[in-house]
């Protein structure tokens, strides 16, 4: 699969889809992801660590992703299996679908919070690995949120609210896994079998075509891979789905988790797959916590603070990427309070300093630093140093690229002087990182 590989190869039949990355995506800097499903009812996982930091031999039985609950509870001896027996009496997973009511869900309210972050796009899960669809998808035989649980087309509500706020709308679809359709054993290792047959490939193809026809998404965000039987060209192949997508949405983009087929941009996840974070066509995704789905076991120590989210966003943008930051909605449809605080704090920072990230490019001639923490970006006519150190700051500028007399924070000039290979800037005490902007000499 192309996912996380440093040297994926497009098959000849997919090369026709190659084209420059649309500027709207490249300049967005920030997208917001939402994971929401029946797994939000138990909302349970072990907060063991970030993907890429937990040993692979421990990952599946001790999975920190609450959205993997349907798999983890089937691994004998896992803490999730014990939890399901002790708390839920070993009930079938689909009981959670019927218990999921989304009684407090207001898509407009969720998107108001999302839009306030400054994000350029929004992507909800339409079908995760449990196979439950959040719209009335073809051939699901009522195993969807229109027929059961919320009894609503949640994707339509998300799409309408997203576009009403002026954001681009994307859809997440798990093509590589479907634990309900495939009826395979639980995944307990990296090389566990996944559905590759033609029946599943055509089923998934029809779902993607339906998403395109109904919602005209700007982003197709696949996950894990695509069934191998659907890669070869044909009337229900992935190539056909991509052609339908680009015909309907010429400025649309797709990620790299559709098997080794085609992609417009690469993706990393938490600290896993970071070797693909090169150039200016990549995106890092992660939750505010250690899980994408809502996890009641997560405390403040597991969540990004607003300042940490700011530093992550700036770091990603300074290296040429976008950040896709995830919310795990509660079963009721509410944004958890702690996650909302992070989003609101990120939005407040972006209101003041978003000029340093939105539409920004890396400035490779100036080097980042961790002591003090400094990251560099560039926009038309300005170079920005983002730092979280107050007081007197030395910014290395050995090639004298910057005009020190032009130093500003927002609209206000700040004292700055040249000292050999550095510019010394005096920054008042601040509770959050600041962006110091300069006029370049070139």
PDB file of N, CA and C in Angstrom, residues 38 155 282 342 392:
ATOM      1  N   UNK A  38     -20.788   4.192  16.533  1.00  0.00           N
ATOM      2  CA  UNK A  38     -21.259   3.416  17.684  1.00  0.00           C
ATOM      3  C   UNK A  38     -20.201   3.256  18.769  1.00  0.00           C
ATOM      4  N   UNK A 155     -24.097  12.631   7.488  1.00  0.00           N
ATOM      5  CA  UNK A 155     -23.164  13.193   6.504  1.00  0.00           C
ATOM      6  C   UNK A 155     -23.794  14.383   5.785  1.00  0.00           C
ATOM      7  N   UNK A 282       1.792  17.055   1.806  1.00  0.00           N
ATOM      8  CA  UNK A 282       1.602  16.062   2.856  1.00  0.00           C
ATOM      9  C   UNK A 282       0.757  16.655   3.978  1.00  0.00           C
ATOM     10  N   UNK A 342      -9.274  23.217  23.716  1.00  0.00           N
ATOM     11  CA  UNK A 342      -8.105  23.223  22.842  1.00  0.00           C
ATOM     12  C   UNK A 342      -8.425  23.896  21.515  1.00  0.00           C
ATOM     13  N   UNK A 392      14.090  38.557  25.873  1.00  0.00           N
ATOM     14  CA  UNK A 392      15.059  38.823  24.823  1.00  0.00           C
ATOM     15  C   UNK A 392      15.333  37.544  24.038  1.00  0.00           C
TER      16      UNK A 392
END
